[in-house]
Coordinates of C-alpha atoms in Angstrom, one line a residue:
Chain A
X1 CA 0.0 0.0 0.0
X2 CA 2.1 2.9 -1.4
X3 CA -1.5 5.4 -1.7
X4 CA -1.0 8.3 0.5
X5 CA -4.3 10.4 1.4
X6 CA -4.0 13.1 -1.9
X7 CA -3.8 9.3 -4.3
X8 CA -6.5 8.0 -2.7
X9 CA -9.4 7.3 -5.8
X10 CA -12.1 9.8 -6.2
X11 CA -14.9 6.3 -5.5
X12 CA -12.4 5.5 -2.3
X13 CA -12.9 9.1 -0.9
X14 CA -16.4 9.5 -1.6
X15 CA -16.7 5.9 0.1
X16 CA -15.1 6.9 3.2
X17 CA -17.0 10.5 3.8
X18 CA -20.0 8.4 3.5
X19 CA -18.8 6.1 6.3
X20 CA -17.3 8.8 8.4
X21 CA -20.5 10.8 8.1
X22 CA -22.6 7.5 9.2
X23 CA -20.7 6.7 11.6
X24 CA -20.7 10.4 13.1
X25 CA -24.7 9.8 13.1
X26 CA -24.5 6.7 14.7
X27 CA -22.1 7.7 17.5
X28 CA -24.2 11.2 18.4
X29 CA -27.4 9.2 18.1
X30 CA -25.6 6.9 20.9
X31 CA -24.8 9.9 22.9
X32 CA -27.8 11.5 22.9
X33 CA -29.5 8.2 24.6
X34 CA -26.9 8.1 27.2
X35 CA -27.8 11.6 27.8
X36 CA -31.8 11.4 28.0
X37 CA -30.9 7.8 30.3
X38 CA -28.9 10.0 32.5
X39 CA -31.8 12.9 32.5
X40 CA -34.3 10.6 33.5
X41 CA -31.9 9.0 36.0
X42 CA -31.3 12.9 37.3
X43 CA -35.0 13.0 37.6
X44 CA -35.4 10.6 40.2
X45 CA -32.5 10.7 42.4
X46 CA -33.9 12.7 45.0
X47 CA -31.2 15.5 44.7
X48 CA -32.0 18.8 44.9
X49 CA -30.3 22.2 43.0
X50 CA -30.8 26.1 43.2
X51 CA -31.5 28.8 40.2
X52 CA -31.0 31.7 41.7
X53 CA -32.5 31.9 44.9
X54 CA -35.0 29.3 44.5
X55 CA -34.6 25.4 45.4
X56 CA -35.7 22.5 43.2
X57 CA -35.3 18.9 44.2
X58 CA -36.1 16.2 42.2
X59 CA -37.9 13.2 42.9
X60 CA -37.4 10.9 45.5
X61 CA -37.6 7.2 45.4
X62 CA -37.9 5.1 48.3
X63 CA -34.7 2.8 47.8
X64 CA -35.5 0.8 50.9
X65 CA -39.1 -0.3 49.3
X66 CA -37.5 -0.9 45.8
X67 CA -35.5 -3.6 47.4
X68 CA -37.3 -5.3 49.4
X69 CA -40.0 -6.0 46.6
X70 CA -38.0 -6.4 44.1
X71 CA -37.8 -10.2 43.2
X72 CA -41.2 -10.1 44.5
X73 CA -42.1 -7.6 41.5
X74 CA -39.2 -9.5 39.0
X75 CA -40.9 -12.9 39.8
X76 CA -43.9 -11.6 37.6
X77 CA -41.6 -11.8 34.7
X78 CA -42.0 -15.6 34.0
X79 CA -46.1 -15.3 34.1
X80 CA -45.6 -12.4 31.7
X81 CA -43.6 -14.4 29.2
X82 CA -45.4 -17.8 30.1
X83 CA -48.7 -15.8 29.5
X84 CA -47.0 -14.4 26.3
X85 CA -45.7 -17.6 25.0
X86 CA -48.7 -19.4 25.0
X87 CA -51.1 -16.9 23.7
X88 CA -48.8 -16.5 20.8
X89 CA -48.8 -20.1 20.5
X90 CA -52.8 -20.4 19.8
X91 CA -52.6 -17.1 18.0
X92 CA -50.6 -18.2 15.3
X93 CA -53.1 -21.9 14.9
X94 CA -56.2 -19.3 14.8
X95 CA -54.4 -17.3 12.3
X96 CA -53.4 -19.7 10.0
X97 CA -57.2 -21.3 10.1
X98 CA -58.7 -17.7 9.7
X99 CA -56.2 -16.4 6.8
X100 CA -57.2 -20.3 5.0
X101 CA -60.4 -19.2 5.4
X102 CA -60.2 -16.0 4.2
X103 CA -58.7 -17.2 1.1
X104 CA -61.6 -19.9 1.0
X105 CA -64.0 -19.9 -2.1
X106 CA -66.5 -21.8 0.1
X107 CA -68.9 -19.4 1.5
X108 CA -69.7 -20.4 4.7
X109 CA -65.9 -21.1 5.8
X110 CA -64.7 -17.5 4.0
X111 CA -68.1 -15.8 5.8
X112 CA -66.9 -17.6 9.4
X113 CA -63.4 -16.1 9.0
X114 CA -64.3 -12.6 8.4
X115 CA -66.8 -12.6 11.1
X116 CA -64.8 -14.0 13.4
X117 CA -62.2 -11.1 12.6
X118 CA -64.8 -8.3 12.5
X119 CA -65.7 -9.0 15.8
X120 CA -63.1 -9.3 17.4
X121 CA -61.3 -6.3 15.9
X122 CA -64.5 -4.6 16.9
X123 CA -64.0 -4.9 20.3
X124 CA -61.4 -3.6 22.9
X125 CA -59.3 -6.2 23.8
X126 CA -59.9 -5.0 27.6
X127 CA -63.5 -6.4 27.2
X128 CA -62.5 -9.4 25.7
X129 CA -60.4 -10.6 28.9
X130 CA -63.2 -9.4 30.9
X131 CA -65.8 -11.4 29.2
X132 CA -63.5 -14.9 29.4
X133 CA -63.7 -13.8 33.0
X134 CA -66.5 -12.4 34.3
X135 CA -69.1 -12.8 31.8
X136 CA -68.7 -17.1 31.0
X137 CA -69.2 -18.2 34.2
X138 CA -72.6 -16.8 34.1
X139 CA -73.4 -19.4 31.8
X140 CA -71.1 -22.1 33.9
X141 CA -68.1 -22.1 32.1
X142 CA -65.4 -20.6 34.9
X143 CA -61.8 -20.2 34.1
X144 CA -58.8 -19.8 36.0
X145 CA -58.0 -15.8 35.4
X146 CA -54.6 -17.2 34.0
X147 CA -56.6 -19.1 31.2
X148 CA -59.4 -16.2 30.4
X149 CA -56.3 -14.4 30.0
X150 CA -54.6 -16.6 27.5
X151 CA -57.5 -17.4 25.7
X152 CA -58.6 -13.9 25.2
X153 CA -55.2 -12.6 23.9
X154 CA -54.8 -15.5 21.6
X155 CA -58.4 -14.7 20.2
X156 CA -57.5 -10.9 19.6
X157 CA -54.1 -11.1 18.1
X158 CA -54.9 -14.2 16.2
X159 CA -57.8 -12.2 14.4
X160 CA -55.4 -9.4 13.9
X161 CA -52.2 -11.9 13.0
X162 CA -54.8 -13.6 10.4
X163 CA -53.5 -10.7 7.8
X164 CA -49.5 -11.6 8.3
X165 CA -50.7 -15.2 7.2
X166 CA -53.1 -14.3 4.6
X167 CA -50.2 -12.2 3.4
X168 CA -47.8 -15.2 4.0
X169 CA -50.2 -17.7 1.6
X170 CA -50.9 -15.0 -0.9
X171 CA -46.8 -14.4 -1.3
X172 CA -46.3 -18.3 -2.6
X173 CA -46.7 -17.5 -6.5
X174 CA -49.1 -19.7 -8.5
X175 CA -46.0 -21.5 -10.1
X176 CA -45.5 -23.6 -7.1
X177 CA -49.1 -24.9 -6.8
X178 CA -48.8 -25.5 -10.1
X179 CA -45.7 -27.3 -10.0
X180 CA -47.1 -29.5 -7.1
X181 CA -50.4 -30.1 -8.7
X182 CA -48.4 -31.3 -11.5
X183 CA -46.6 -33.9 -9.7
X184 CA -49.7 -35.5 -8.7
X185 CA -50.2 -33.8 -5.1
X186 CA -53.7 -33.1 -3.5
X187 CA -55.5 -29.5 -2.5
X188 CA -54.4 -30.5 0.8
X189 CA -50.7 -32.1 0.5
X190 CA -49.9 -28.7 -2.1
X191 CA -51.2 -26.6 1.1
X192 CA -49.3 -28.8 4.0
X193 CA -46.2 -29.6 2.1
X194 CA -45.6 -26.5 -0.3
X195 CA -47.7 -23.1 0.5
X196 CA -48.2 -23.5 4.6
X197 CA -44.5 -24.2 5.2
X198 CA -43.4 -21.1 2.5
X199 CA -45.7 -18.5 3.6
X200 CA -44.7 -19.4 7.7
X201 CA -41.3 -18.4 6.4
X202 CA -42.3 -15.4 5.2
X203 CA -44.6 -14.9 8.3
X204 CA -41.8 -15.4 11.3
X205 CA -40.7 -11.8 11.3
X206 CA -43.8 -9.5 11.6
X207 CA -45.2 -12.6 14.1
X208 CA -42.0 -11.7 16.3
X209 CA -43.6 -8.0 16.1
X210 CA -46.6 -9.2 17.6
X211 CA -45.1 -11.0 20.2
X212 CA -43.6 -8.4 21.0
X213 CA -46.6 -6.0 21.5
X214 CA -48.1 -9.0 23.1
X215 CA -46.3 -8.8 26.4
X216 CA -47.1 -5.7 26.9
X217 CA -50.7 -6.2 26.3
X218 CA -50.7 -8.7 28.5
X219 CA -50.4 -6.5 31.7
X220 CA -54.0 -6.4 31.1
X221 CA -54.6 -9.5 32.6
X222 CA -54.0 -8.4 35.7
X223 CA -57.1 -6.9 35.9
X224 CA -58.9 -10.3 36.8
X225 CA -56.3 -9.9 40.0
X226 CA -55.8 -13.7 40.1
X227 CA -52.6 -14.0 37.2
X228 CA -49.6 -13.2 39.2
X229 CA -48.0 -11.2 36.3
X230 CA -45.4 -8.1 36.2
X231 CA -48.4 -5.9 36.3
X232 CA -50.2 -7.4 39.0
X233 CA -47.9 -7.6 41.3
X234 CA -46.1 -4.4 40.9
X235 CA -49.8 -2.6 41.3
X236 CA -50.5 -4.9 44.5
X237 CA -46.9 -3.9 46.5
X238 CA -47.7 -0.5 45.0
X239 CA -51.0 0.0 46.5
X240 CA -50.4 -1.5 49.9
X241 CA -47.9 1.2 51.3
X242 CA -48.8 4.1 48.5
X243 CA -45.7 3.3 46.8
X244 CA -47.5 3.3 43.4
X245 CA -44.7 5.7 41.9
X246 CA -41.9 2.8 42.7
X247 CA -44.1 -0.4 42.2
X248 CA -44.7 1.0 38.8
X249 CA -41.3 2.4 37.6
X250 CA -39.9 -1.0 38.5
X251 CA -42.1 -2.6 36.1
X252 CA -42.0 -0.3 33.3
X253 CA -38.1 -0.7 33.7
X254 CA -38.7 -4.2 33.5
X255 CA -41.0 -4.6 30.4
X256 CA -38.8 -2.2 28.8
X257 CA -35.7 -4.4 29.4
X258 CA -37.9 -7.4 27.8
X259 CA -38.9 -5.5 25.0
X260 CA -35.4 -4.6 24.3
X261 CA -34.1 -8.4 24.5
X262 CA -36.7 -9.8 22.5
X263 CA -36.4 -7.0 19.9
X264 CA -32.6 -7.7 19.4
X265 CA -33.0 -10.9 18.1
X266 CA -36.5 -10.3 16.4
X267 CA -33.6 -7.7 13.8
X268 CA -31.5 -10.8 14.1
X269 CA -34.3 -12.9 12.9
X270 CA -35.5 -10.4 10.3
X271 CA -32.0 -9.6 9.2
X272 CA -31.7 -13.8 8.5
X273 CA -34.9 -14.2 6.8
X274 CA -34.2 -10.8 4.5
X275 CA -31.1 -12.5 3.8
X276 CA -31.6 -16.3 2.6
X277 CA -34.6 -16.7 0.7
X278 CA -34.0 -20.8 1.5
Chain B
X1 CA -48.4 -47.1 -33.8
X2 CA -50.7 -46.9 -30.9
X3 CA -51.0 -43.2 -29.3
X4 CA -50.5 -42.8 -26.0
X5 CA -51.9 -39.2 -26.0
X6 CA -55.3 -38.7 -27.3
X7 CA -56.2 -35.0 -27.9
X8 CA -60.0 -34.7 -29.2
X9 CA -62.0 -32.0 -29.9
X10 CA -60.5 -29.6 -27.3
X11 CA -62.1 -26.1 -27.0
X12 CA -60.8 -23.4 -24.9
X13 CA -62.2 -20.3 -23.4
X14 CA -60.7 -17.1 -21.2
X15 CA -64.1 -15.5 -20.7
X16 CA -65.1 -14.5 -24.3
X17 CA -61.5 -15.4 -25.9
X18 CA -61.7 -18.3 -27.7
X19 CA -57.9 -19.7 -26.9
X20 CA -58.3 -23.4 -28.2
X21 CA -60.5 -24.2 -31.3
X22 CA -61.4 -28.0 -31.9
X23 CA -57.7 -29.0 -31.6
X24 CA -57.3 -32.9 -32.3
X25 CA -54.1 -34.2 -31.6
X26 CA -52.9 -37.9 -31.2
X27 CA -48.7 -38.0 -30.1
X28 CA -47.6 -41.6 -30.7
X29 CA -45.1 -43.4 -28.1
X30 CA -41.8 -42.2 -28.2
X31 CA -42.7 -39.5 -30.3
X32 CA -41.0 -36.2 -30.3
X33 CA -43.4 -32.9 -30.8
X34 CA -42.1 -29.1 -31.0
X35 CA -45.6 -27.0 -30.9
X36 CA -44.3 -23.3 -32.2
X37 CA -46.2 -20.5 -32.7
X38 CA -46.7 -17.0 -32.0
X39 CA -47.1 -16.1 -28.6
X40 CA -50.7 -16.0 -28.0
X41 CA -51.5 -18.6 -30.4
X42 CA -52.3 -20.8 -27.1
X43 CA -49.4 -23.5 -27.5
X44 CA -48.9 -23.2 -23.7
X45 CA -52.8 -23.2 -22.9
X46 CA -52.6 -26.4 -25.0
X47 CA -50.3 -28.1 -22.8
X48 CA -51.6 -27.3 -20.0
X49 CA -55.2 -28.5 -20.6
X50 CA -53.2 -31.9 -21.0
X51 CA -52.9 -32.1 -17.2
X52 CA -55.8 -30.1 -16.3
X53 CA -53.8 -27.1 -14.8
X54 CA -56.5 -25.6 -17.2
X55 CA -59.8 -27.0 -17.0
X56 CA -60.4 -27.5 -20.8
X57 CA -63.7 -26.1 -22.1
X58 CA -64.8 -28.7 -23.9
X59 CA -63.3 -32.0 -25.6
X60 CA -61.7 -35.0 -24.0
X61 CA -58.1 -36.0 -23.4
X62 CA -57.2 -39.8 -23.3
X63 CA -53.6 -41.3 -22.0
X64 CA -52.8 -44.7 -21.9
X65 CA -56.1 -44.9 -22.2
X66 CA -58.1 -42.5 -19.3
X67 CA -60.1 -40.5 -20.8
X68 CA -61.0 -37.1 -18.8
X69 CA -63.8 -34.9 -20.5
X70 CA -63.9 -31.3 -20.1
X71 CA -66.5 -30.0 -18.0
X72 CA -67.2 -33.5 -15.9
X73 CA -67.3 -33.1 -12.3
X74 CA -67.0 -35.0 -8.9
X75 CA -65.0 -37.5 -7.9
X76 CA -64.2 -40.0 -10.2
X77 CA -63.5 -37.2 -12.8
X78 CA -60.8 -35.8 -9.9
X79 CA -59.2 -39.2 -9.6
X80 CA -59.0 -39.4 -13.2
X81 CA -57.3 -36.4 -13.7
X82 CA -55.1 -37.6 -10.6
X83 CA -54.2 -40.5 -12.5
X84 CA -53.5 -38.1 -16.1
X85 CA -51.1 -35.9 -14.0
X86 CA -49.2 -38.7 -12.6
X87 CA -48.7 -40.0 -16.5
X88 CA -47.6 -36.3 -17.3
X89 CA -44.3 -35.0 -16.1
X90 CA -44.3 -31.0 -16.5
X91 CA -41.8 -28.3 -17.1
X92 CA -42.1 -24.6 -16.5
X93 CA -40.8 -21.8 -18.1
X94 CA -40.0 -20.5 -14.4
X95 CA -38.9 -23.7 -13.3
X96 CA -40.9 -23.6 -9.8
X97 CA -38.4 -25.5 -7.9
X98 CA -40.0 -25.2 -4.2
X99 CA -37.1 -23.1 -2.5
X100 CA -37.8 -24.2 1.0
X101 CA -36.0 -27.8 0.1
X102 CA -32.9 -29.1 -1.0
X103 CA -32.4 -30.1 -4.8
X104 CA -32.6 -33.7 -3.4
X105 CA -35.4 -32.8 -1.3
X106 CA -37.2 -31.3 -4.2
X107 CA -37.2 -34.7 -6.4
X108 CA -38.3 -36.8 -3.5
X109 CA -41.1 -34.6 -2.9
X110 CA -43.2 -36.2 -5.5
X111 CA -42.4 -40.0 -4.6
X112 CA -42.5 -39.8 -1.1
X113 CA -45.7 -37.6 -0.4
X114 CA -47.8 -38.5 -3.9
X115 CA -46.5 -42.2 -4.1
X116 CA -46.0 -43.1 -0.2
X117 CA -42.9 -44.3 -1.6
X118 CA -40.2 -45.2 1.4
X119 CA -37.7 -42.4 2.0
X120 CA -34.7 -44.6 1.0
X121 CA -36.1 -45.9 -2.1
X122 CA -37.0 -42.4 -3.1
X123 CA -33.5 -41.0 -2.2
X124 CA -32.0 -43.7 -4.7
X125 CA -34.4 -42.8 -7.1
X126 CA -33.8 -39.0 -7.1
X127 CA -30.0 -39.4 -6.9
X128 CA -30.4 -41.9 -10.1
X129 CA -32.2 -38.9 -11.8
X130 CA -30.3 -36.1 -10.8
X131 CA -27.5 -38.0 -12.3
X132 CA -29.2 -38.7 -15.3
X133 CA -29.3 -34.6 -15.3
X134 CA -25.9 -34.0 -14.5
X135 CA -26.5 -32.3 -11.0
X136 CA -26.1 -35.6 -8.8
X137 CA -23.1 -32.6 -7.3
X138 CA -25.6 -30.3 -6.4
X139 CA -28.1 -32.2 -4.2
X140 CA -27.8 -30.7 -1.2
X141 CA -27.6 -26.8 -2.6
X142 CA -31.2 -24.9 -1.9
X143 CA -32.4 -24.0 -5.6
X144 CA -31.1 -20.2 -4.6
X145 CA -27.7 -20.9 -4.6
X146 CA -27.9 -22.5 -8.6
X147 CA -28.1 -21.1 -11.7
X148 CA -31.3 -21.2 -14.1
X149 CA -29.6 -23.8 -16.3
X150 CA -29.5 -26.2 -13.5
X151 CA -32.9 -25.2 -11.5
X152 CA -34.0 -26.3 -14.7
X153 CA -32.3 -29.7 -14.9
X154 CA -33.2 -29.9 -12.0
X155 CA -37.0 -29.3 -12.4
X156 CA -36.8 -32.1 -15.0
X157 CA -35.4 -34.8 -12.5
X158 CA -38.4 -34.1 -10.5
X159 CA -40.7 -34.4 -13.0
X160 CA -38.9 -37.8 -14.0
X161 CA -38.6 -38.6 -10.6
X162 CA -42.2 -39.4 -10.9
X163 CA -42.1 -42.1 -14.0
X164 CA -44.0 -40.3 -16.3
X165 CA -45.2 -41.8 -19.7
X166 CA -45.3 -38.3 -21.5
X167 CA -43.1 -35.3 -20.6
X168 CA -44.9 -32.0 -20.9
X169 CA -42.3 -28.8 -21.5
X170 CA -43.6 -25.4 -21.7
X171 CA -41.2 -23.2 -22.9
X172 CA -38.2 -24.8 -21.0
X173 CA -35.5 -22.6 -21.9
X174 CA -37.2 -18.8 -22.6
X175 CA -36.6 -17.9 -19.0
X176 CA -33.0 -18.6 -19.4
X177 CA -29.8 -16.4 -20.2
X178 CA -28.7 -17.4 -24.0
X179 CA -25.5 -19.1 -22.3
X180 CA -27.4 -21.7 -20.1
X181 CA -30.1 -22.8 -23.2
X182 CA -27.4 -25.6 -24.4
X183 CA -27.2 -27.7 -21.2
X184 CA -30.8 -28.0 -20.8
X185 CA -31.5 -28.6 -24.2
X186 CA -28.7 -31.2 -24.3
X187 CA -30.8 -33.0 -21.5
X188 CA -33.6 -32.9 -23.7
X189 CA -32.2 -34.4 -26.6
X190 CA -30.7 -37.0 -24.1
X191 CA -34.1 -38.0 -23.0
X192 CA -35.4 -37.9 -26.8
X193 CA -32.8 -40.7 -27.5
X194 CA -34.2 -42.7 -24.2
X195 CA -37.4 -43.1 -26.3
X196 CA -39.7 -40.6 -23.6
X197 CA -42.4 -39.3 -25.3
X198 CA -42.2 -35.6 -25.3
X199 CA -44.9 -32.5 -25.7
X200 CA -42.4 -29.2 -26.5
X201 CA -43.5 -25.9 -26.6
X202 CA -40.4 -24.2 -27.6
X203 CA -38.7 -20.9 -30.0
X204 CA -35.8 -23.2 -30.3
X205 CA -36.0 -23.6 -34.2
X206 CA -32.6 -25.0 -33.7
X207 CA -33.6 -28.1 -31.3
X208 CA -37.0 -28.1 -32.8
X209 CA -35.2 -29.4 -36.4
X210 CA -32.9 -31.9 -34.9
X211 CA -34.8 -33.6 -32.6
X212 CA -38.5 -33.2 -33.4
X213 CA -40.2 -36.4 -35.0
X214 CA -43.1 -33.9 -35.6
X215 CA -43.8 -29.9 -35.7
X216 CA -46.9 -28.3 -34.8
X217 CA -47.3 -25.1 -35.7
X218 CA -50.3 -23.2 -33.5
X219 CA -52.1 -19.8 -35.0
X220 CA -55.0 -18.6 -33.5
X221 CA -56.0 -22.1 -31.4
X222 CA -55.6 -23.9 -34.7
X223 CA -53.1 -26.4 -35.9
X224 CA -51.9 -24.4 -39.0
X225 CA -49.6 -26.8 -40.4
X226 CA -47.8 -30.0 -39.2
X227 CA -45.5 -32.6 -40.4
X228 CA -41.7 -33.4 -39.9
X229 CA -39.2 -31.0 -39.4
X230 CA -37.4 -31.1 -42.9
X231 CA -40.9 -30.8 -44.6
X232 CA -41.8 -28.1 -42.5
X233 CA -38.8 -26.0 -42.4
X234 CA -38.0 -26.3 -46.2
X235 CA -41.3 -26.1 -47.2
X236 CA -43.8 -24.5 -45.5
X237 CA -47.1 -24.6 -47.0
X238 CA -49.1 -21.9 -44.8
X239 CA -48.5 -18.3 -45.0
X240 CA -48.3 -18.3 -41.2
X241 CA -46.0 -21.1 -40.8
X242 CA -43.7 -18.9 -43.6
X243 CA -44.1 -16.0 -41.4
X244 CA -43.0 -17.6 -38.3
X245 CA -39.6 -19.4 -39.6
X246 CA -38.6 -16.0 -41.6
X247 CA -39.1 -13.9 -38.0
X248 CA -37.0 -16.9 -36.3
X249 CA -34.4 -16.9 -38.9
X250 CA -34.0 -13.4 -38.9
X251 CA -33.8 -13.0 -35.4
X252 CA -31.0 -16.1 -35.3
X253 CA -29.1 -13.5 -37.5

């Protein structure tokens, strides 16, 4: 390497600005987080400061409270997922049947899918929970608070999921049903063993994004106060010594840590799927 | 010679466009057929009607003796076109390899999940046609990571994965960059030799002379003119069949 800076190619020093000036962006964007964290930190640590001759303080947390309920608070985190987990689970079943039938030219099965999603898009998903809860057992079907919970959020987001996978189907090009038709395969065998498994490929990414949304959705089981969830239990420690501003900080911090975990590798997922169309 | 493929009396309809009219067609065994024409002249629309990817609109097809009419319904008249597709290999234009399996995986689809065949037996039986193909090599690539010369040979191992009696191709090489036409081609002539009675819908004028037993030339959803290649291609009797060797000619210039 004998090129000094002034020999450097015209392409080679246009390439480099453009990498200097990203990685300036990157870099202040980084910066400017730290800066808000510590802002918000600032904000709650109690201290106090003077503008002339007036005295601010900021707010005070009660450390002493934060500790002692805080594995009681972090033990909500497993229910959260657990709750998230399996509602996902049955989401992705309903939305797979609901998107088939969507695409179904049989009336009946097309008219069942598209009711089932009108109604429950056309209701809050607050109600829905509340109805698994409160509402069944009045005509003698009780459930545990943990499986309204789960059945209402799988309900909700697998109307609402039911467009990823009607996306999913409709991506697999006509070629391929063709091909398998060709071959001798069935309606059913070109659905299971060429369409289903392509468009769940195509699918994995966005249903990450819902996952995603669902765990924070599903601090609203809470409200039947018998699933022991982040939000439940942060609200019950809160409530009993007025220490609603701490109960509730330490859950936001920790639904915000999930969020953050579970979104770094839903980009690493996307990023792999984006990459090898396999 | 006995035919092995009995068109009769096939009409075909897109809404009010009359594709197909009254085309009669009998391909003996082992015969070779090139089916040119303009595009638009429904050559393709032909060949698929053979395996009911279209539903023809009327007329019957007959292999090895099933005989499917257009328009029947129910399920005898699904089985029988069950049984018609498994005597028809097919090759696509855009190849439609399934991308979420391997090359191997791809021509054991059909045996294993249409003929309940035995994994084993089917893996011999792919690897025995991939070699016939030349991409034995390349089984356990994903379809991505080839090139459009061999996703094709490859998409004609599957189809003769499946034992066909007649092997349907529909414009096997137009997708394909000019440099990548020879090695399927050479597969085709390969299979021509074997005696596999073959349906081509094809601009190869070249292949079409040397290996066709018979040429077919299609103008608006009629046969225009048939006969062997030499005749044919030294002395074409139709104004549209003069038409269609002059543009091919000059374009080969």
């Amino acid at each position: 390497m004998e090129q000094t800076g002034k020999e450097k190619s015209l392409a080679d020093q246009l390439y480099e600005a453009q990498l200097r000036k990203k990685r300036l962006f990157n870099t202040n964007v980084t910066i400017s987080w730290v800066v808000l964290l510590l802002f918000l930190l600032y904000l709650f640590s109690g201290t106090s400061f003077n503008i002339g001759n007036l005295e601010f303080k900021t707010i005070t947390l009660d450390g002493e409270f934060i500790r002692e309920n805080l594995s009681f608070v972090a033990s909500g985190i497993w229910v959260t997922i657990g709750i998230s987990f399996l509602s996902i689970a049955f989401a992705i079943i309903l939305a797979l049947f609901a998107a088939l039938g969507r695409l179904s030219k049989f009336p009946p099965v097309f008219a069942l899918s598209t009711f089932y999603v009108s109604l429950i898009r056309g209701t809050p998903l607050y109600l829905q929970i509340m109805f698994f809860f409160l509402a069944l057992p009045q005509v003698g079907i009780r459930l545990p608070g943990f499986w309204a919970g789960v059945f209402a959020l799988s309900l909700n987001y697998g109307a609402y999921m039911s467009e990823i996978f009607r996306a999913g189907i409709s991506s697999v090009g006509k070629g391929q049903r063709e091909a398998a038709l060709a071959i001798g395969m069935t309606q059913n065998q070109v659905m299971g063993r060429i369409v289903i498994p392509q468009a769940l490929r195509f699918a994995i990414p966005p249903t990450g994004n819902e996952f995603i949304a669902m765990l924070k959705d599903s601090a609203l089981v809470s409200i039947t106060g018998f699933v022991h969830e982040l939000m439940w239990r942060a609200v019950k420690v809160g409530r009993a010594t007025f220490h609603n501003l701490e109960a509730l900080i330490m859950a936001a911090i920790f639904y915000w840590i999930m969020t953050i975990i579970f979104s770094y590798f839903q980009n690493k997922l996307e990023a792999r799927m984006a990459r090898g169309e396999r | 010679m006995s035919a092995i493929l009995r068109i009769s009396h096939l009409d075909k309809f897109f809404g009010r466009l009359h594709v197909l009219r009254d085309i009669s067609l009998d391909v003996n065994r082992s015969e070779v057929i090139c089916i040119i024409g303009r595009s638009g002249s429904g050559k393709s629309t032909l060949l698929r009607c053979i395996n009911f990817l279209e539903e023809p609109s009327a007329g019957e097809i007959e292999v090895e003796g099933l005989v499917a009419r257009a328009g029947a319904k129910g399920k005898e008249h699904r089985e029988l076109i069950h049984a018609i597709r498994l005597k028809t290999g097919m090759v696509f234009q855009e190849f439609n390899l399934f991308p979420h399996m391997s090359v191997l995986e791809n021509v054991t689809e059909g045996p294993i999940t249409v003929k309940k065949m035995v994994k084993a037996k089917a893996i011999e039986l792919a690897e025995m046609n991939l070699d016939r193909v030349g991409l034995l090599e390349k089984k356990n690539e994903y379809p991505n990571r080839i090139s459009g010369g061999q996703k094709q040979r490859v998409a004609i191992a599957r189809a003769l994965a499946m034992e066909p009696r007649v092997m349907l191709f529909d414009e096997p090489t137009s997708a394909l960059d000019p440099e990548l036409i020879g090695e399927v081609l050479t597969v085709m002539k390969k299979l021509a030799k074997e005696g596999m009675t073959m349906l081509v819908v094809t601009h190869e004028m070249g292949f079409a002379r040397d290996v066709a037993d018979r040429v077919i030339i299609l103008g608006e959803g009629n046969i225009v003119e048939q006969g062997p290649p030499s005749e044919i291609f030294s002395n074409p009797k139709h104004d549209q069949t003069k038409a269609l060797i002059e543009r091919y000619r000059s374009a080969e210039n």
